[in-house]
């Protein structure tokens, strides 16, 4: 299998990443090596084998009540949570304009 | 001062609670050690004021006779666990300024038991790596030889405990990130059964694999600390409601007569350092001398584990790391629209390995390749788990090397992702199957004139951390090994 520049670019966009044109050839070569490495499992016969998504016993897990937890001081809590935002205004996150 | 630092956690607690020594003294001794040993790059954030304050509180509590299991004990925390008001980066430049508004359950359990937080420890970025070299803040160094890696991803945790910069440290293990660094630094490193500890407040990497554990200098300390951090948490539905056994109490109570030890032939292969091979076989022989029964077993799908893991873990990582958008926290680099702002922020904040894994994960999850990669990998995971189920019908524990090599020089594998991935080949199968595993020092080998530790991995059946702790403890007694050297 051979990955083209446009394949890497598309995957990067889907991954919300960017690679410069100079980075792409080396990245593509490395990526193909990794795909070949993980592709070893293709030779394994897995017909009829169920997939294992988790080893947790989620069926036996107790549920907690579905009720909101109201902080004692909601405004202070909001300020604390917002304090990590790179850009904020009046308690809201600032984002680039998304409607014309 | 080194007399205080070289105590085990259990010994330090005894001295603390009998008022022979104060928590402030122990905390100050560790803070001075951290300062003096900065070149090992173990801590990303030192919690100087907070630690001293917590130590004073602990000393007053002890004076009032209010003693919890860990009151006054100074510990280090892998920078993957969110700590309220203390910067938590997961060693990613993306989270350089991130200060959590909440505490992880594992660390909260430690503070509730009275422990003191010395600070946050270096690691591979988002726990992706096996050497510590993928840290956004430079690699932590191995105290046995500072030109070598301490293993990873819990690199700072291992280096700090082995260098006497804390009595013990938390770690997290997704594919070997506690056991392999324990092996590289001569420590005890335990990853419990998946679901034993809450994952709440742990920066997520691969949610079906991530599990918290401890790095310590003795098995007794590991048992003590695991009892504190384990247990059900309503905030993590994958955490098990079953009671946490009295692990520490159980040590020394296992009869080795008739204990069935399995040696999986698939782990003793080419690529395994022959000296390490004979050390693991010798360990089994010593147990045989005590009446244990050692038998060869087969885990036939072992060779497929790294490939399956390097699909499953990146796929889960790609999904988990989608949250880093530069809007709510972390790095933000503006673009001409929202999507480009996401792209610029993530491109600036993530390191090369993190980007690589996000790309692999999204590739494996994309519609044309989903069945060929992701579904196939999860089916392979079933076969690997079944291998262990069958093996545990015949044996009580499995002995294996923790890693195929001892600690290597910084830079050895950093340009070759696949070589790095294969370093986890012996720890990954246990993680995929969700089983508990412990690495305990098996002795040292010599490389380029340097003595380097090597780990014995003991794997147990699901929910049976007790047996691996008991066997690891028995090994400590049989081998009579010394602690990591105290470097001046």
Short mmCIF file of N, CA and C in Angstrom, two decimals, chain B residues 64-168:
data_model
loop_
_atom_site.label_atom_id
_atom_site.label_comp_id
_atom_site.label_asym_id
_atom_site.label_seq_id
_atom_site.Cartn_x
_atom_site.Cartn_y
_atom_site.Cartn_z
N UNK B 64 -2.56 14.96 67.85
CA UNK B 64 -3.89 14.77 68.43
C UNK B 64 -4.36 13.32 68.41
N UNK B 65 -3.48 12.44 67.97
CA UNK B 65 -3.85 11.02 67.92
C UNK B 65 -4.80 10.66 66.79
N UNK B 66 -4.93 11.58 65.80
CA UNK B 66 -5.80 11.27 64.64
C UNK B 66 -4.92 10.74 63.52
N UNK B 67 -4.76 9.43 63.50
CA UNK B 67 -3.81 8.84 62.56
C UNK B 67 -4.53 7.98 61.53
N UNK B 68 -4.40 8.39 60.26
CA UNK B 68 -4.93 7.61 59.13
C UNK B 68 -3.78 6.77 58.56
N UNK B 69 -4.07 5.83 57.64
CA UNK B 69 -3.02 4.92 57.19
C UNK B 69 -1.75 5.60 56.64
N UNK B 70 -1.91 6.77 55.98
CA UNK B 70 -0.73 7.39 55.36
C UNK B 70 -0.40 8.76 55.96
N UNK B 71 -0.92 9.07 57.13
CA UNK B 71 -0.74 10.42 57.67
C UNK B 71 0.73 10.83 57.71
N UNK B 72 1.02 11.89 56.95
CA UNK B 72 2.35 12.49 56.96
C UNK B 72 3.32 11.94 55.93
N UNK B 73 2.90 11.00 55.10
CA UNK B 73 3.83 10.34 54.17
C UNK B 73 4.00 11.14 52.87
N UNK B 74 5.21 11.62 52.55
CA UNK B 74 5.41 12.38 51.32
C UNK B 74 5.49 11.47 50.08
N UNK B 75 4.64 11.78 49.09
CA UNK B 75 4.57 10.98 47.87
C UNK B 75 4.70 11.87 46.64
N UNK B 76 5.03 11.25 45.51
CA UNK B 76 5.05 11.95 44.22
C UNK B 76 3.89 11.46 43.37
N UNK B 77 3.40 12.33 42.50
CA UNK B 77 2.22 12.02 41.68
C UNK B 77 2.55 12.18 40.20
N UNK B 78 2.30 11.14 39.44
CA UNK B 78 2.48 11.25 37.98
C UNK B 78 1.61 12.40 37.48
N UNK B 79 2.16 13.20 36.57
CA UNK B 79 1.44 14.41 36.16
C UNK B 79 0.25 14.11 35.24
N UNK B 80 -0.27 12.90 35.34
CA UNK B 80 -1.45 12.48 34.60
C UNK B 80 -2.70 12.58 35.47
N UNK B 81 -2.48 12.70 36.78
CA UNK B 81 -3.59 12.76 37.72
C UNK B 81 -3.92 14.22 38.00
N UNK B 82 -5.18 14.59 37.78
CA UNK B 82 -5.58 15.97 38.04
C UNK B 82 -5.51 16.25 39.54
N UNK B 83 -4.93 17.40 39.87
CA UNK B 83 -4.80 17.82 41.26
C UNK B 83 -5.34 19.25 41.36
N UNK B 84 -6.32 19.44 42.19
CA UNK B 84 -6.98 20.75 42.31
C UNK B 84 -5.98 21.85 42.64
N UNK B 85 -5.95 22.87 41.80
CA UNK B 85 -5.11 24.03 42.08
C UNK B 85 -3.64 23.83 41.80
N UNK B 86 -3.25 22.62 41.39
CA UNK B 86 -1.83 22.36 41.06
C UNK B 86 -1.75 21.97 39.59
N UNK B 87 -0.92 22.72 38.85
CA UNK B 87 -0.77 22.51 37.42
C UNK B 87 -0.66 21.02 37.05
N UNK B 88 -1.40 20.61 36.05
CA UNK B 88 -1.39 19.22 35.59
C UNK B 88 -1.22 19.25 34.08
N UNK B 89 -0.08 18.75 33.58
CA UNK B 89 0.22 18.91 32.16
C UNK B 89 0.16 17.62 31.36
N UNK B 90 0.18 16.45 32.02
CA UNK B 90 0.38 15.18 31.32
C UNK B 90 1.64 15.26 30.44
N UNK B 91 2.57 16.11 30.85
CA UNK B 91 3.82 16.34 30.12
C UNK B 91 3.60 16.79 28.68
N UNK B 92 2.45 17.43 28.45
CA UNK B 92 2.16 17.99 27.13
C UNK B 92 2.25 19.50 27.17
N UNK B 93 2.94 20.07 26.20
CA UNK B 93 2.98 21.53 26.09
C UNK B 93 1.58 22.10 25.87
N UNK B 94 0.68 21.25 25.35
CA UNK B 94 -0.69 21.72 25.15
C UNK B 94 -1.31 22.16 26.47
N UNK B 95 -0.96 21.47 27.55
CA UNK B 95 -1.57 21.74 28.86
C UNK B 95 -0.62 22.51 29.78
N UNK B 96 0.31 23.26 29.17
CA UNK B 96 1.35 23.94 29.94
C UNK B 96 0.79 24.78 31.10
N UNK B 97 -0.38 25.40 30.90
CA UNK B 97 -0.94 26.28 31.93
C UNK B 97 -2.19 25.70 32.58
N UNK B 98 -2.46 24.42 32.39
CA UNK B 98 -3.73 23.87 32.86
C UNK B 98 -3.71 23.62 34.37
N UNK B 99 -4.65 24.24 35.07
CA UNK B 99 -4.78 24.05 36.52
C UNK B 99 -6.16 23.45 36.79
N UNK B 100 -6.22 22.17 37.14
CA UNK B 100 -7.52 21.51 37.29
C UNK B 100 -8.38 22.14 38.39
N UNK B 101 -9.69 22.07 38.16
CA UNK B 101 -10.65 22.55 39.16
C UNK B 101 -11.17 21.38 39.98
N UNK B 102 -10.61 20.21 39.77
CA UNK B 102 -11.06 19.04 40.53
C UNK B 102 -9.90 18.06 40.72
N UNK B 103 -10.12 17.12 41.63
CA UNK B 103 -9.07 16.18 42.03
C UNK B 103 -9.40 14.78 41.50
N UNK B 104 -8.39 14.05 41.04
CA UNK B 104 -8.63 12.66 40.62
C UNK B 104 -9.01 11.83 41.84
N UNK B 105 -9.77 10.79 41.64
CA UNK B 105 -10.19 9.95 42.77
C UNK B 105 -8.99 9.26 43.43
N UNK B 106 -8.06 8.78 42.62
CA UNK B 106 -6.88 8.10 43.16
C UNK B 106 -6.10 9.02 44.10
N UNK B 107 -5.85 10.26 43.66
CA UNK B 107 -5.08 11.16 44.53
C UNK B 107 -5.94 11.59 45.73
N UNK B 108 -7.24 11.80 45.50
CA UNK B 108 -8.10 12.16 46.64
C UNK B 108 -8.04 11.08 47.71
N UNK B 109 -8.04 9.81 47.27
CA UNK B 109 -7.93 8.70 48.24
C UNK B 109 -6.64 8.80 49.05
N UNK B 110 -5.55 9.19 48.36
CA UNK B 110 -4.26 9.34 49.07
C UNK B 110 -4.32 10.47 50.09
N UNK B 111 -4.92 11.61 49.69
CA UNK B 111 -4.97 12.75 50.63
C UNK B 111 -5.92 12.43 51.79
N UNK B 112 -7.02 11.73 51.48
CA UNK B 112 -7.94 11.35 52.55
C UNK B 112 -7.24 10.45 53.58
N UNK B 113 -6.27 9.68 53.11
CA UNK B 113 -5.52 8.80 54.02
C UNK B 113 -4.36 9.52 54.67
N UNK B 114 -4.19 10.83 54.38
CA UNK B 114 -3.21 11.64 55.09
C UNK B 114 -1.88 11.88 54.37
N UNK B 115 -1.75 11.42 53.12
CA UNK B 115 -0.46 11.56 52.42
C UNK B 115 -0.20 13.02 52.03
N UNK B 116 1.07 13.32 51.79
CA UNK B 116 1.54 14.67 51.45
C UNK B 116 2.00 14.66 49.99
N UNK B 117 1.53 15.64 49.21
CA UNK B 117 1.86 15.71 47.78
C UNK B 117 3.12 16.54 47.55
N UNK B 118 4.24 15.89 47.22
CA UNK B 118 5.49 16.61 46.96
C UNK B 118 5.49 17.31 45.61
N UNK B 119 4.70 16.79 44.67
CA UNK B 119 4.67 17.44 43.36
C UNK B 119 4.32 16.47 42.25
N UNK B 120 4.40 17.00 41.02
CA UNK B 120 3.93 16.27 39.86
C UNK B 120 5.11 15.81 39.02
N UNK B 121 5.04 14.54 38.61
CA UNK B 121 6.20 13.87 38.02
C UNK B 121 6.16 13.79 36.50
N UNK B 122 7.34 13.89 35.92
CA UNK B 122 7.54 13.81 34.48
C UNK B 122 7.05 12.48 33.92
N UNK B 123 6.79 12.44 32.63
CA UNK B 123 6.24 11.24 31.98
C UNK B 123 6.33 11.43 30.47
N UNK B 124 6.02 10.40 29.72
CA UNK B 124 5.84 10.59 28.28
C UNK B 124 4.53 11.35 28.07
N UNK B 125 4.55 12.24 27.08
CA UNK B 125 3.36 13.07 26.82
C UNK B 125 2.10 12.21 26.70
N UNK B 126 1.09 12.51 27.49
CA UNK B 126 -0.17 11.77 27.54
C UNK B 126 0.05 10.26 27.75
N UNK B 127 1.17 9.91 28.37
CA UNK B 127 1.52 8.51 28.68
C UNK B 127 1.81 7.68 27.43
N UNK B 128 2.14 8.35 26.33
CA UNK B 128 2.43 7.64 25.09
C UNK B 128 3.93 7.50 24.90
N UNK B 129 4.46 6.36 25.33
CA UNK B 129 5.89 6.13 25.15
C UNK B 129 6.40 5.15 26.17
N UNK B 130 7.59 4.64 25.94
CA UNK B 130 8.15 3.64 26.82
C UNK B 130 9.52 4.03 27.36
N UNK B 131 9.86 5.33 27.29
CA UNK B 131 11.20 5.73 27.71
C UNK B 131 11.21 7.07 28.45
N UNK B 132 10.14 7.80 28.39
CA UNK B 132 10.12 9.15 28.97
C UNK B 132 10.61 10.21 28.00
N UNK B 133 11.14 9.77 26.85
CA UNK B 133 11.69 10.75 25.90
C UNK B 133 10.62 11.54 25.15
N UNK B 134 9.37 11.08 25.22
CA UNK B 134 8.30 11.83 24.55
C UNK B 134 7.71 12.93 25.43
N UNK B 135 8.34 13.21 26.55
CA UNK B 135 7.86 14.32 27.39
C UNK B 135 8.03 15.64 26.66
N UNK B 136 7.06 16.53 26.81
CA UNK B 136 7.20 17.88 26.27
C UNK B 136 8.19 18.72 27.06
N UNK B 137 8.69 18.17 28.16
CA UNK B 137 9.59 18.91 29.06
C UNK B 137 10.96 18.26 29.20
N UNK B 138 11.34 17.48 28.20
CA UNK B 138 12.64 16.81 28.22
C UNK B 138 12.56 15.52 29.00
N UNK B 139 13.45 14.56 28.69
CA UNK B 139 13.37 13.25 29.33
C UNK B 139 13.80 13.27 30.79
N UNK B 140 13.14 12.44 31.61
CA UNK B 140 13.66 12.16 32.95
C UNK B 140 14.83 11.20 32.76
N UNK B 141 15.76 11.19 33.71
CA UNK B 141 16.95 10.36 33.57
C UNK B 141 16.97 9.26 34.63
N UNK B 142 17.62 8.16 34.29
CA UNK B 142 17.66 7.00 35.18
C UNK B 142 18.75 7.20 36.24
N UNK B 143 18.41 7.15 37.53
CA UNK B 143 19.43 7.38 38.57
C UNK B 143 20.54 6.33 38.59
N UNK B 144 20.29 5.13 38.04
CA UNK B 144 21.35 4.11 37.99
C UNK B 144 22.46 4.54 37.04
N UNK B 145 22.10 5.30 36.02
CA UNK B 145 23.04 5.80 35.02
C UNK B 145 22.31 6.91 34.28
N UNK B 146 22.71 8.16 34.52
CA UNK B 146 21.87 9.24 34.03
C UNK B 146 21.99 9.49 32.52
N UNK B 147 22.77 8.66 31.82
CA UNK B 147 22.74 8.74 30.36
C UNK B 147 21.67 7.81 29.79
N UNK B 148 20.98 7.10 30.68
CA UNK B 148 19.96 6.13 30.24
C UNK B 148 18.54 6.58 30.61
N UNK B 149 17.58 5.99 29.91
CA UNK B 149 16.17 6.29 30.19
C UNK B 149 15.73 5.52 31.44
N UNK B 150 14.73 6.05 32.17
CA UNK B 150 14.19 5.29 33.29
C UNK B 150 13.01 4.42 32.88
N UNK B 151 12.72 4.35 31.57
CA UNK B 151 11.53 3.65 31.10
C UNK B 151 10.35 4.60 31.09
N UNK B 152 9.24 4.11 30.59
CA UNK B 152 8.08 4.98 30.50
C UNK B 152 6.81 4.18 30.31
N UNK B 153 5.71 4.81 30.37
CA UNK B 153 5.59 6.26 30.39
C UNK B 153 5.77 6.89 31.77
N UNK B 154 5.68 6.09 32.86
CA UNK B 154 5.82 6.69 34.20
C UNK B 154 7.30 6.93 34.51
N UNK B 155 7.96 7.71 33.68
CA UNK B 155 9.41 7.90 33.75
C UNK B 155 9.83 8.67 35.00
N UNK B 156 9.15 9.79 35.26
CA UNK B 156 9.50 10.59 36.43
C UNK B 156 9.17 9.86 37.72
N UNK B 157 8.06 9.11 37.72
CA UNK B 157 7.67 8.35 38.91
C UNK B 157 8.76 7.35 39.26
N UNK B 158 9.22 6.59 38.25
CA UNK B 158 10.23 5.57 38.49
C UNK B 158 11.55 6.20 38.93
N UNK B 159 11.98 7.23 38.20
CA UNK B 159 13.27 7.86 38.51
C UNK B 159 13.23 8.49 39.91
N UNK B 160 12.11 9.12 40.27
CA UNK B 160 12.03 9.80 41.57
C UNK B 160 12.03 8.80 42.73
N UNK B 161 11.30 7.69 42.59
CA UNK B 161 11.27 6.71 43.68
C UNK B 161 12.64 6.03 43.80
N UNK B 162 13.25 5.69 42.65
CA UNK B 162 14.55 5.02 42.68
C UNK B 162 15.66 5.95 43.15
N UNK B 163 15.42 7.26 43.04
CA UNK B 163 16.43 8.23 43.46
C UNK B 163 16.12 8.82 44.84
N UNK B 164 15.17 8.23 45.53
CA UNK B 164 14.84 8.66 46.90
C UNK B 164 14.34 10.11 46.95
N UNK B 165 13.60 10.50 45.91
CA UNK B 165 12.98 11.84 45.89
C UNK B 165 11.52 11.79 46.36
N UNK B 166 11.05 10.62 46.71
CA UNK B 166 9.73 10.43 47.34
C UNK B 166 9.70 8.96 47.79
N UNK B 167 8.80 8.64 48.74
CA UNK B 167 8.76 7.26 49.22
C UNK B 167 8.10 6.32 48.21
N UNK B 168 7.19 6.87 47.43
CA UNK B 168 6.49 6.09 46.42
C UNK B 168 5.82 7.07 45.49
#
